[in-house]
Amino acid sequence: MATWQCVKNCGACCYLDPTERPDLEEYLSPEELGLYLSMVGEDGWCVNFNHETRECTIYADRPRFCRVQVDTFEDMFGIEAEELNDFAIDCCHQQIESIYGDRSLEMIRFDQAVGFIL
């Protein structure tokens, strides 16, 4: 069984362009939406994403909407705990493919990490 995990030095989820996520208002509170929009740089990437190291500069203090946690996903998307693993894997696949491509090194590394590729 595949098990979701974040893959270091990927950062696909740090591409925050709101035109790519038109339903933000449906799952973010007004305060969270304001914070989200304040984090979007001119290039669509999070202002806290370091492109050289491909890491979040505020990882330990990142906002709730940047965390893959049961309570967050249940509140934001209505995802039950037993659905989170598959939902998170699907989300990452979609985001990694849209940013880097379906045959990218990032996708291969993600698939290896979650157990799709041995």
mmCIF file of C-alpha atoms in Angstrom:
data_model
loop_
_atom_site.group_PDB
_atom_site.id
_atom_site.type_symbol
_atom_site.label_atom_id
_atom_site.label_comp_id
_atom_site.label_asym_id
_atom_site.label_seq_id
_atom_site.Cartn_x
_atom_site.Cartn_y
_atom_site.Cartn_z
ATOM 1 C CA MET A 1 0.000 0.000 0.000
ATOM 2 C CA ALA A 2 1.262 3.460 -0.857
ATOM 3 C CA THR A 3 1.775 5.816 2.070
ATOM 4 C CA TRP A 4 1.879 9.578 1.543
ATOM 5 C CA GLN A 5 4.919 11.545 2.597
ATOM 6 C CA CYS A 6 6.431 14.851 1.664
ATOM 7 C CA VAL A 7 9.498 14.624 -0.549
ATOM 8 C CA LYS A 8 12.336 16.949 0.365
ATOM 9 C CA ASN A 9 13.491 19.396 -2.316
ATOM 10 C CA CYS A 10 10.318 19.161 -4.379
ATOM 11 C CA GLY A 11 8.311 22.266 -3.525
ATOM 12 C CA ALA A 12 5.576 21.702 -6.113
ATOM 13 C CA CYS A 13 2.970 22.619 -3.503
ATOM 14 C CA CYS A 14 4.726 25.976 -3.030
ATOM 15 C CA TYR A 15 3.450 27.156 -6.390
ATOM 16 C CA LEU A 16 0.529 29.188 -5.073
ATOM 17 C CA ASP A 17 -0.748 31.066 -8.132
ATOM 18 C CA PRO A 18 -4.398 31.748 -7.219
ATOM 19 C CA THR A 19 -5.471 31.473 -10.875
ATOM 20 C CA GLU A 20 -4.488 27.790 -10.601
ATOM 21 C CA ARG A 21 -6.643 27.398 -7.463
ATOM 22 C CA PRO A 22 -9.910 29.238 -8.171
ATOM 23 C CA ASP A 23 -11.786 27.620 -5.263
ATOM 24 C CA LEU A 24 -9.574 29.012 -2.467
ATOM 25 C CA GLU A 25 -12.493 30.911 -0.917
ATOM 26 C CA GLU A 26 -14.379 27.634 -0.471
ATOM 27 C CA TYR A 27 -11.867 26.129 1.944
ATOM 28 C CA LEU A 28 -9.900 29.022 3.432
ATOM 29 C CA SER A 29 -11.275 31.420 6.029
ATOM 30 C CA PRO A 30 -11.114 35.120 5.087
ATOM 31 C CA GLU A 31 -8.039 35.506 7.328
ATOM 32 C CA GLU A 32 -6.339 32.471 5.788
ATOM 33 C CA LEU A 33 -7.167 33.697 2.284
ATOM 34 C CA GLY A 34 -5.537 37.036 3.071
ATOM 35 C CA LEU A 35 -2.442 35.276 4.400
ATOM 36 C CA TYR A 36 -2.352 32.942 1.398
ATOM 37 C CA LEU A 37 -2.563 35.830 -1.073
ATOM 38 C CA SER A 38 0.137 37.739 0.824
ATOM 39 C CA MET A 39 2.439 34.743 0.364
ATOM 40 C CA VAL A 40 2.124 34.682 -3.444
ATOM 41 C CA GLY A 41 5.086 36.261 -5.202
ATOM 42 C CA GLU A 42 4.947 37.897 -8.622
ATOM 43 C CA ASP A 43 5.999 34.621 -10.243
ATOM 44 C CA GLY A 44 3.201 32.675 -8.511
ATOM 45 C CA TRP A 45 5.575 30.929 -6.106
ATOM 46 C CA CYS A 46 5.385 31.309 -2.346
ATOM 47 C CA VAL A 47 7.617 34.116 -1.143
ATOM 48 C CA ASN A 48 8.885 31.711 1.541
ATOM 49 C CA PHE A 49 10.099 29.133 -0.969
ATOM 50 C CA ASN A 50 13.849 29.201 -1.533
ATOM 51 C CA HIS A 51 14.349 28.249 -5.188
ATOM 52 C CA GLU A 52 18.047 27.465 -4.720
ATOM 53 C CA THR A 53 17.610 24.962 -1.889
ATOM 54 C CA ARG A 54 14.015 24.092 -2.894
ATOM 55 C CA GLU A 55 12.934 24.345 0.718
ATOM 56 C CA CYS A 56 10.445 26.366 2.724
ATOM 57 C CA THR A 57 12.117 29.054 4.799
ATOM 58 C CA ILE A 58 9.267 29.015 7.367
ATOM 59 C CA TYR A 59 8.632 25.250 7.415
ATOM 60 C CA ALA A 60 8.340 24.923 11.202
ATOM 61 C CA ASP A 61 5.981 27.917 11.331
ATOM 62 C CA ARG A 62 4.126 27.425 8.031
ATOM 63 C CA PRO A 63 0.384 28.137 8.014
ATOM 64 C CA ARG A 64 -2.261 25.512 8.620
ATOM 65 C CA PHE A 65 -3.164 25.332 4.925
ATOM 66 C CA CYS A 66 0.409 24.264 4.145
ATOM 67 C CA ARG A 67 0.183 21.213 6.409
ATOM 68 C CA VAL A 68 -1.011 17.738 5.461
ATOM 69 C CA GLN A 69 -2.763 16.797 8.683
ATOM 70 C CA VAL A 70 -5.980 14.924 9.377
ATOM 71 C CA ASP A 71 -7.751 17.779 11.175
ATOM 72 C CA THR A 72 -6.729 20.355 8.564
ATOM 73 C CA PHE A 73 -7.881 18.296 5.587
ATOM 74 C CA GLU A 74 -11.093 17.292 7.318
ATOM 75 C CA ASP A 75 -11.905 20.925 8.080
ATOM 76 C CA MET A 76 -10.824 22.365 4.727
ATOM 77 C CA PHE A 77 -11.943 19.641 2.310
ATOM 78 C CA GLY A 78 -14.211 17.302 4.276
ATOM 79 C CA ILE A 79 -11.674 14.484 3.926
ATOM 80 C CA GLU A 80 -12.054 11.777 6.576
ATOM 81 C CA ALA A 81 -8.938 10.404 8.256
ATOM 82 C CA GLU A 82 -9.107 7.101 6.373
ATOM 83 C CA GLU A 83 -9.239 8.978 3.037
ATOM 84 C CA LEU A 84 -6.353 11.372 3.713
ATOM 85 C CA ASN A 85 -3.529 9.145 2.485
ATOM 86 C CA ASP A 86 -5.035 8.523 -0.964
ATOM 87 C CA PHE A 87 -6.284 12.122 -1.265
ATOM 88 C CA ALA A 88 -2.846 13.561 -0.417
ATOM 89 C CA ILE A 89 -1.119 11.221 -2.899
ATOM 90 C CA ASP A 90 -3.562 12.267 -5.636
ATOM 91 C CA CYS A 91 -3.061 15.960 -4.822
ATOM 92 C CA CYS A 92 0.711 15.617 -4.967
ATOM 93 C CA HIS A 93 0.567 13.699 -8.239
ATOM 94 C CA GLN A 94 -1.557 16.424 -9.815
ATOM 95 C CA GLN A 95 0.609 19.257 -8.507
ATOM 96 C CA ILE A 96 3.958 17.640 -9.312
ATOM 97 C CA GLU A 97 2.759 16.773 -12.820
ATOM 98 C CA SER A 98 1.510 20.314 -13.448
ATOM 99 C CA ILE A 99 4.757 21.912 -12.209
ATOM 100 C CA TYR A 100 7.481 19.464 -13.246
ATOM 101 C CA GLY A 101 5.833 16.896 -15.540
ATOM 102 C CA ASP A 102 4.623 13.328 -15.148
ATOM 103 C CA ARG A 103 8.056 11.838 -15.926
ATOM 104 C CA SER A 104 10.093 14.320 -13.925
ATOM 105 C CA LEU A 105 12.694 13.440 -11.340
ATOM 106 C CA GLU A 106 10.370 14.936 -8.714
ATOM 107 C CA MET A 107 7.557 12.569 -9.744
ATOM 108 C CA ILE A 108 9.885 9.567 -9.714
ATOM 109 C CA ARG A 109 11.211 10.519 -6.288
ATOM 110 C CA PHE A 110 7.665 10.997 -4.970
ATOM 111 C CA ASP A 111 6.498 7.660 -6.352
ATOM 112 C CA GLN A 112 9.530 5.948 -4.775
ATOM 113 C CA ALA A 113 8.908 7.639 -1.434
ATOM 114 C CA VAL A 114 5.237 6.675 -1.228
ATOM 115 C CA GLY A 115 5.895 3.132 -2.425
ATOM 116 C CA PHE A 116 4.639 3.171 -6.017
ATOM 117 C CA ILE A 117 8.139 2.372 -7.334
ATOM 118 C CA LEU A 118 10.397 -0.056 -5.508
#
